[in-house]
């Protein structure tokens, strides 16, 4: 008995969904994130090797950065980390550089927002740095070509404070009585991307302060409240 296969609309829909699911899993299983890069009219991808010809000061140490794990979904091109954020580079290479031939995330945050959608939402909150208004850029605070792209982490904690006080000079000090929270960095109290709280605080004033300033008696069982007790 011969049976003929009939391709119905439902067969195509569910078959296509299954194939897309397998493709998605295959992307997740590799150690590089696959993205849809910015588009540049008339440009095609050339691979990172072309970028190293002129931008060796960046590409020489870029391999160890978090952003180096991003790649365009085309294995024929080889390494395409640069073009994942800057767009296809053929026009830029042919022109020898020039404005409008490549995407510069330092001028627009849209290239960053294609992955960092949560940060785009935070910048829309009532209190945030004016990135969406174009007055501040992501690269003012982030070194996107090196390490984890977040300045002021681990042994480089001083860099976080230096990054913030580059603009917030009034908070730089020195102070006779320095706020002890500075030992943990500005982000111990502030969310630099945005917050519903005033001054981009990570919590309402009283609740935030009491995370460190415990309401504890200076003498046990005295009934006294000492709001200056510091959690160590």
PDB file of C-alpha atoms in Angstrom:
ATOM      1  CA  UNK A   1       0.000   0.000   0.000  1.00  0.00           C
ATOM      2  CA  UNK A   2       1.496   3.302  -1.095  1.00  0.00           C
ATOM      3  CA  UNK A   3       1.081   6.364   1.104  1.00  0.00           C
ATOM      4  CA  UNK A   4       1.681   9.861  -0.223  1.00  0.00           C
ATOM      5  CA  UNK A   5       2.977  12.640   2.026  1.00  0.00           C
ATOM      6  CA  UNK A   6       0.704  15.677   2.007  1.00  0.00           C
ATOM      7  CA  UNK A   7       2.288  18.990   3.016  1.00  0.00           C
ATOM      8  CA  UNK A   8      -0.418  20.969   4.783  1.00  0.00           C
ATOM      9  CA  UNK A   9      -0.167  24.459   6.218  1.00  0.00           C
ATOM     10  CA  UNK A  10       0.010  23.044   9.749  1.00  0.00           C
ATOM     11  CA  UNK A  11       2.798  20.648   8.744  1.00  0.00           C
ATOM     12  CA  UNK A  12       4.874  23.517   7.385  1.00  0.00           C
ATOM     13  CA  UNK A  13       4.238  25.709  10.429  1.00  0.00           C
ATOM     14  CA  UNK A  14       5.127  23.085  13.024  1.00  0.00           C
ATOM     15  CA  UNK A  15       8.013  21.737  10.935  1.00  0.00           C
ATOM     16  CA  UNK A  16       9.447  25.216  10.533  1.00  0.00           C
ATOM     17  CA  UNK A  17       9.077  25.910  14.250  1.00  0.00           C
ATOM     18  CA  UNK A  18      10.928  22.696  15.090  1.00  0.00           C
ATOM     19  CA  UNK A  19      13.762  23.538  12.691  1.00  0.00           C
ATOM     20  CA  UNK A  20      14.059  27.052  14.136  1.00  0.00           C
ATOM     21  CA  UNK A  21      14.144  25.565  17.638  1.00  0.00           C
ATOM     22  CA  UNK A  22      17.056  23.306  16.701  1.00  0.00           C
ATOM     23  CA  UNK A  23      18.906  26.248  15.155  1.00  0.00           C
ATOM     24  CA  UNK A  24      18.359  28.350  18.265  1.00  0.00           C
ATOM     25  CA  UNK A  25      19.667  25.588  20.513  1.00  0.00           C
ATOM     26  CA  UNK A  26      22.738  25.210  18.317  1.00  0.00           C
ATOM     27  CA  UNK A  27      23.446  28.935  18.722  1.00  0.00           C
ATOM     28  CA  UNK A  28      23.023  28.797  22.484  1.00  0.00           C
ATOM     29  CA  UNK A  29      25.363  25.820  22.816  1.00  0.00           C
ATOM     30  CA  UNK A  30      28.371  27.616  21.314  1.00  0.00           C
ATOM     31  CA  UNK A  31      30.527  30.028  23.351  1.00  0.00           C
ATOM     32  CA  UNK A  32      29.823  32.994  21.086  1.00  0.00           C
ATOM     33  CA  UNK A  33      26.644  35.021  21.002  1.00  0.00           C
ATOM     34  CA  UNK A  34      25.077  35.365  17.537  1.00  0.00           C
ATOM     35  CA  UNK A  35      23.481  38.754  16.877  1.00  0.00           C
ATOM     36  CA  UNK A  36      21.894  40.748  14.071  1.00  0.00           C
ATOM     37  CA  UNK A  37      24.481  43.516  13.574  1.00  0.00           C
ATOM     38  CA  UNK A  38      23.768  47.130  12.542  1.00  0.00           C
ATOM     39  CA  UNK A  39      23.239  47.710   8.829  1.00  0.00           C
ATOM     40  CA  UNK A  40      25.209  50.057   6.582  1.00  0.00           C
ATOM     41  CA  UNK A  41      23.862  50.788   3.115  1.00  0.00           C
ATOM     42  CA  UNK A  42      25.849  49.015   0.403  1.00  0.00           C
ATOM     43  CA  UNK A  43      28.300  47.423   2.835  1.00  0.00           C
ATOM     44  CA  UNK A  44      29.233  43.756   3.262  1.00  0.00           C
ATOM     45  CA  UNK A  45      31.148  41.945   5.967  1.00  0.00           C
ATOM     46  CA  UNK A  46      34.910  41.675   5.629  1.00  0.00           C
ATOM     47  CA  UNK A  47      36.001  40.047   8.913  1.00  0.00           C
ATOM     48  CA  UNK A  48      38.096  41.304  11.806  1.00  0.00           C
ATOM     49  CA  UNK A  49      41.400  40.755   9.974  1.00  0.00           C
ATOM     50  CA  UNK A  50      40.677  43.847   7.909  1.00  0.00           C
ATOM     51  CA  UNK A  51      40.132  45.873  11.090  1.00  0.00           C
ATOM     52  CA  UNK A  52      43.543  44.931  12.492  1.00  0.00           C
ATOM     53  CA  UNK A  53      45.264  46.679   9.560  1.00  0.00           C
ATOM     54  CA  UNK A  54      44.452  50.115  11.006  1.00  0.00           C
ATOM     55  CA  UNK A  55      43.092  49.530  14.514  1.00  0.00           C
ATOM     56  CA  UNK A  56      45.779  47.300  16.049  1.00  0.00           C
ATOM     57  CA  UNK A  57      45.801  49.409  19.253  1.00  0.00           C
ATOM     58  CA  UNK A  58      42.294  48.067  19.870  1.00  0.00           C
ATOM     59  CA  UNK A  59      42.371  44.611  18.327  1.00  0.00           C
ATOM     60  CA  UNK A  60      45.645  43.570  20.001  1.00  0.00           C
ATOM     61  CA  UNK A  61      43.926  43.214  23.395  1.00  0.00           C
ATOM     62  CA  UNK A  62      40.335  42.782  22.223  1.00  0.00           C
ATOM     63  CA  UNK A  63      40.516  38.973  22.100  1.00  0.00           C
ATOM     64  CA  UNK A  64      40.233  38.674  25.888  1.00  0.00           C
ATOM     65  CA  UNK A  65      37.223  40.940  26.224  1.00  0.00           C
ATOM     66  CA  UNK A  66      33.599  39.960  26.785  1.00  0.00           C
ATOM     67  CA  UNK A  67      32.518  41.568  23.518  1.00  0.00           C
ATOM     68  CA  UNK A  68      34.972  39.403  21.552  1.00  0.00           C
ATOM     69  CA  UNK A  69      32.549  36.509  22.106  1.00  0.00           C
ATOM     70  CA  UNK A  70      29.952  38.181  19.877  1.00  0.00           C
ATOM     71  CA  UNK A  71      29.888  37.039  16.256  1.00  0.00           C
ATOM     72  CA  UNK A  72      27.913  37.440  13.046  1.00  0.00           C
ATOM     73  CA  UNK A  73      26.183  34.171  12.062  1.00  0.00           C
ATOM     74  CA  UNK A  74      28.360  33.462   9.016  1.00  0.00           C
ATOM     75  CA  UNK A  75      31.224  31.036   9.551  1.00  0.00           C
ATOM     76  CA  UNK A  76      32.683  31.764   6.096  1.00  0.00           C
ATOM     77  CA  UNK A  77      33.812  35.190   7.274  1.00  0.00           C
ATOM     78  CA  UNK A  78      35.931  33.920  10.157  1.00  0.00           C
ATOM     79  CA  UNK A  79      36.131  36.260  13.146  1.00  0.00           C
ATOM     80  CA  UNK A  80      33.532  39.021  12.845  1.00  0.00           C
ATOM     81  CA  UNK A  81      33.502  40.388  16.391  1.00  0.00           C
ATOM     82  CA  UNK A  82      34.163  43.998  15.364  1.00  0.00           C
ATOM     83  CA  UNK A  83      31.385  44.088  12.780  1.00  0.00           C
ATOM     84  CA  UNK A  84      28.859  42.692  15.250  1.00  0.00           C
ATOM     85  CA  UNK A  85      28.731  46.142  16.856  1.00  0.00           C
ATOM     86  CA  UNK A  86      30.143  48.422  14.153  1.00  0.00           C
ATOM     87  CA  UNK A  87      28.272  46.966  11.174  1.00  0.00           C
ATOM     88  CA  UNK A  88      29.655  45.536   7.899  1.00  0.00           C
ATOM     89  CA  UNK A  89      32.986  47.166   7.096  1.00  0.00           C
ATOM     90  CA  UNK A  90      33.519  46.936   3.332  1.00  0.00           C
ATOM     91  CA  UNK A  91      32.542  50.571   2.625  1.00  0.00           C
ATOM     92  CA  UNK A  92      34.680  51.748   5.556  1.00  0.00           C
ATOM     93  CA  UNK A  93      37.710  49.783   4.308  1.00  0.00           C
ATOM     94  CA  UNK A  94      37.334  50.926   0.688  1.00  0.00           C
ATOM     95  CA  UNK A  95      36.964  54.577   1.716  1.00  0.00           C
ATOM     96  CA  UNK A  96      39.910  54.370   4.096  1.00  0.00           C
ATOM     97  CA  UNK A  97      37.680  55.409   6.983  1.00  0.00           C
ATOM     98  CA  UNK A  98      35.406  58.399   7.179  1.00  0.00           C
ATOM     99  CA  UNK A  99      32.184  59.545   8.807  1.00  0.00           C
ATOM    100  CA  UNK A 100      29.092  57.530   7.924  1.00  0.00           C
ATOM    101  CA  UNK A 101      31.024  54.504   6.679  1.00  0.00           C
ATOM    102  CA  UNK A 102      30.850  52.617   9.983  1.00  0.00           C
ATOM    103  CA  UNK A 103      28.630  52.555  13.082  1.00  0.00           C
ATOM    104  CA  UNK A 104      30.142  54.331  16.087  1.00  0.00           C
ATOM    105  CA  UNK A 105      28.450  53.256  19.364  1.00  0.00           C
ATOM    106  CA  UNK A 106      30.145  56.236  20.989  1.00  0.00           C
ATOM    107  CA  UNK A 107      27.817  58.500  19.010  1.00  0.00           C
ATOM    108  CA  UNK A 108      24.644  56.441  19.390  1.00  0.00           C
ATOM    109  CA  UNK A 109      23.617  53.815  21.975  1.00  0.00           C
ATOM    110  CA  UNK A 110      21.488  51.861  19.499  1.00  0.00           C
ATOM    111  CA  UNK A 111      24.299  49.391  18.740  1.00  0.00           C
ATOM    112  CA  UNK A 112      24.579  48.658  22.477  1.00  0.00           C
ATOM    113  CA  UNK A 113      20.812  48.366  22.930  1.00  0.00           C
ATOM    114  CA  UNK A 114      20.538  45.511  20.413  1.00  0.00           C
ATOM    115  CA  UNK A 115      21.883  43.280  23.219  1.00  0.00           C
ATOM    116  CA  UNK A 116      21.504  45.365  26.373  1.00  0.00           C
ATOM    117  CA  UNK A 117      17.745  45.828  26.186  1.00  0.00           C
ATOM    118  CA  UNK A 118      17.417  45.951  29.988  1.00  0.00           C
ATOM    119  CA  UNK A 119      19.710  48.974  30.129  1.00  0.00           C
ATOM    120  CA  UNK A 120      17.638  50.713  27.472  1.00  0.00           C
ATOM    121  CA  UNK A 121      14.635  50.309  29.768  1.00  0.00           C
ATOM    122  CA  UNK A 122      16.542  51.662  32.770  1.00  0.00           C
ATOM    123  CA  UNK A 123      17.586  54.752  30.833  1.00  0.00           C
ATOM    124  CA  UNK A 124      13.865  55.452  30.333  1.00  0.00           C
ATOM    125  CA  UNK A 125      13.224  55.594  34.089  1.00  0.00           C
ATOM    126  CA  UNK A 126      12.536  58.976  35.764  1.00  0.00           C
ATOM    127  CA  UNK A 127      16.095  59.391  37.084  1.00  0.00           C
ATOM    128  CA  UNK A 128      18.911  58.338  34.764  1.00  0.00           C
ATOM    129  CA  UNK A 129      21.965  59.563  32.917  1.00  0.00           C
ATOM    130  CA  UNK A 130      20.890  61.382  29.708  1.00  0.00           C
ATOM    131  CA  UNK A 131      22.082  58.697  27.304  1.00  0.00           C
ATOM    132  CA  UNK A 132      18.850  58.680  25.298  1.00  0.00           C
ATOM    133  CA  UNK A 133      19.156  62.466  24.906  1.00  0.00           C
ATOM    134  CA  UNK A 134      22.650  62.064  23.464  1.00  0.00           C
ATOM    135  CA  UNK A 135      24.373  63.995  26.255  1.00  0.00           C
ATOM    136  CA  UNK A 136      26.210  60.938  27.605  1.00  0.00           C
ATOM    137  CA  UNK A 137      27.338  57.808  25.771  1.00  0.00           C
ATOM    138  CA  UNK A 138      27.866  54.242  26.951  1.00  0.00           C
ATOM    139  CA  UNK A 139      31.604  54.434  26.230  1.00  0.00           C
ATOM    140  CA  UNK A 140      31.978  57.382  28.608  1.00  0.00           C
ATOM    141  CA  UNK A 141      31.752  54.834  31.420  1.00  0.00           C
ATOM    142  CA  UNK A 142      32.542  51.518  29.699  1.00  0.00           C
ATOM    143  CA  UNK A 143      35.703  50.273  28.026  1.00  0.00           C
ATOM    144  CA  UNK A 144      33.935  48.032  25.520  1.00  0.00           C
ATOM    145  CA  UNK A 145      37.132  46.721  23.932  1.00  0.00           C
ATOM    146  CA  UNK A 146      38.792  45.342  27.044  1.00  0.00           C
ATOM    147  CA  UNK A 147      37.957  42.908  29.852  1.00  0.00           C
ATOM    148  CA  UNK A 148      34.368  42.772  31.039  1.00  0.00           C
ATOM    149  CA  UNK A 149      33.743  46.296  29.711  1.00  0.00           C
ATOM    150  CA  UNK A 150      32.807  47.429  33.223  1.00  0.00           C
ATOM    151  CA  UNK A 151      35.352  49.735  34.758  1.00  0.00           C
ATOM    152  CA  UNK A 152      35.943  49.587  38.474  1.00  0.00           C
ATOM    153  CA  UNK A 153      35.594  45.885  39.230  1.00  0.00           C
ATOM    154  CA  UNK A 154      37.789  43.533  41.193  1.00  0.00           C
ATOM    155  CA  UNK A 155      41.237  44.968  41.885  1.00  0.00           C
ATOM    156  CA  UNK A 156      40.392  48.117  39.883  1.00  0.00           C
ATOM    157  CA  UNK A 157      37.775  49.449  42.297  1.00  0.00           C
ATOM    158  CA  UNK A 158      39.381  52.893  42.345  1.00  0.00           C
ATOM    159  CA  UNK A 159      38.644  53.200  38.633  1.00  0.00           C
ATOM    160  CA  UNK A 160      34.884  53.072  39.293  1.00  0.00           C
ATOM    161  CA  UNK A 161      35.081  56.133  41.535  1.00  0.00           C
ATOM    162  CA  UNK A 162      37.434  57.844  39.088  1.00  0.00           C
ATOM    163  CA  UNK A 163      34.986  57.171  36.244  1.00  0.00           C
ATOM    164  CA  UNK A 164      32.077  58.728  38.137  1.00  0.00           C
ATOM    165  CA  UNK A 165      33.966  61.723  39.532  1.00  0.00           C
ATOM    166  CA  UNK A 166      35.212  62.570  36.055  1.00  0.00           C
ATOM    167  CA  UNK A 167      31.823  64.259  35.669  1.00  0.00           C
ATOM    168  CA  UNK A 168      30.603  64.405  39.274  1.00  0.00           C
ATOM    169  CA  UNK A 169      33.519  66.535  40.459  1.00  0.00           C
ATOM    170  CA  UNK A 170      31.709  67.851  43.552  1.00  0.00           C
ATOM    171  CA  UNK A 171      31.654  64.318  44.967  1.00  0.00           C
ATOM    172  CA  UNK A 172      35.371  63.724  44.424  1.00  0.00           C
ATOM    173  CA  UNK A 173      36.554  65.152  47.724  1.00  0.00           C
ATOM    174  CA  UNK A 174      38.806  64.971  49.638  1.00  0.00           C
ATOM    175  CA  UNK A 175      36.597  65.016  52.720  1.00  0.00           C
ATOM    176  CA  UNK A 176      37.429  65.323  56.407  1.00  0.00           C
ATOM    177  CA  UNK A 177      34.734  62.728  57.118  1.00  0.00           C
ATOM    178  CA  UNK A 178      34.409  60.550  54.048  1.00  0.00           C
ATOM    179  CA  UNK A 179      31.321  58.422  53.460  1.00  0.00           C
ATOM    180  CA  UNK A 180      32.481  54.870  54.168  1.00  0.00           C
ATOM    181  CA  UNK A 181      30.354  53.570  51.279  1.00  0.00           C
ATOM    182  CA  UNK A 182      32.961  54.950  48.870  1.00  0.00           C
ATOM    183  CA  UNK A 183      35.141  51.993  49.812  1.00  0.00           C
ATOM    184  CA  UNK A 184      32.608  49.843  47.939  1.00  0.00           C
ATOM    185  CA  UNK A 185      32.259  52.244  45.018  1.00  0.00           C
ATOM    186  CA  UNK A 186      29.532  54.625  43.896  1.00  0.00           C
ATOM    187  CA  UNK A 187      27.307  51.803  42.651  1.00  0.00           C
ATOM    188  CA  UNK A 188      26.842  50.592  46.236  1.00  0.00           C
ATOM    189  CA  UNK A 189      24.189  53.310  46.498  1.00  0.00           C
ATOM    190  CA  UNK A 190      23.506  54.422  42.912  1.00  0.00           C
ATOM    191  CA  UNK A 191      22.343  52.668  39.762  1.00  0.00           C
ATOM    192  CA  UNK A 192      24.174  54.545  36.990  1.00  0.00           C
ATOM    193  CA  UNK A 193      21.748  53.351  34.306  1.00  0.00           C
ATOM    194  CA  UNK A 194      18.586  54.628  35.957  1.00  0.00           C
ATOM    195  CA  UNK A 195      16.206  54.281  38.859  1.00  0.00           C
ATOM    196  CA  UNK A 196      12.718  55.239  39.974  1.00  0.00           C
ATOM    197  CA  UNK A 197      14.336  56.756  43.067  1.00  0.00           C
ATOM    198  CA  UNK A 198      15.750  60.265  43.305  1.00  0.00           C
ATOM    199  CA  UNK A 199      19.461  60.685  42.487  1.00  0.00           C
ATOM    200  CA  UNK A 200      19.456  57.209  40.907  1.00  0.00           C
ATOM    201  CA  UNK A 201      19.568  55.561  44.335  1.00  0.00           C
ATOM    202  CA  UNK A 202      19.127  51.789  44.359  1.00  0.00           C
ATOM    203  CA  UNK A 203      16.517  52.072  47.142  1.00  0.00           C
ATOM    204  CA  UNK A 204      14.533  54.746  48.946  1.00  0.00           C
ATOM    205  CA  UNK A 205      16.659  56.915  51.230  1.00  0.00           C
ATOM    206  CA  UNK A 206      15.802  55.437  54.636  1.00  0.00           C
ATOM    207  CA  UNK A 207      15.858  51.825  53.467  1.00  0.00           C
ATOM    208  CA  UNK A 208      19.131  52.340  51.631  1.00  0.00           C
ATOM    209  CA  UNK A 209      20.922  53.949  54.568  1.00  0.00           C
ATOM    210  CA  UNK A 210      19.783  51.258  56.982  1.00  0.00           C
ATOM    211  CA  UNK A 211      21.502  48.587  54.903  1.00  0.00           C
ATOM    212  CA  UNK A 212      24.726  49.768  56.543  1.00  0.00           C
ATOM    213  CA  UNK A 213      23.645  52.082  59.370  1.00  0.00           C
ATOM    214  CA  UNK A 214      22.019  49.578  61.725  1.00  0.00           C
ATOM    215  CA  UNK A 215      19.464  50.608  64.276  1.00  0.00           C
ATOM    216  CA  UNK A 216      21.312  48.988  67.156  1.00  0.00           C
ATOM    217  CA  UNK A 217      21.850  50.033  70.808  1.00  0.00           C
ATOM    218  CA  UNK A 218      25.371  51.129  71.738  1.00  0.00           C
ATOM    219  CA  UNK A 219      24.846  49.348  75.069  1.00  0.00           C
ATOM    220  CA  UNK A 220      23.123  45.968  75.003  1.00  0.00           C
ATOM    221  CA  UNK A 221      19.537  45.914  76.314  1.00  0.00           C
ATOM    222  CA  UNK A 222      19.579  49.686  76.998  1.00  0.00           C
ATOM    223  CA  UNK A 223      16.681  50.387  74.662  1.00  0.00           C
ATOM    224  CA  UNK A 224      18.810  53.053  72.966  1.00  0.00           C
ATOM    225  CA  UNK A 225      18.786  53.332  69.158  1.00  0.00           C
ATOM    226  CA  UNK A 226      22.100  54.163  67.507  1.00  0.00           C
ATOM    227  CA  UNK A 227      21.578  54.880  63.823  1.00  0.00           C
ATOM    228  CA  UNK A 228      25.315  55.386  63.294  1.00  0.00           C
ATOM    229  CA  UNK A 229      26.265  51.772  63.940  1.00  0.00           C
ATOM    230  CA  UNK A 230      27.974  50.495  60.803  1.00  0.00           C
ATOM    231  CA  UNK A 231      27.677  46.928  59.532  1.00  0.00           C
ATOM    232  CA  UNK A 232      31.134  45.401  59.001  1.00  0.00           C
TER     233      UNK A 232
END
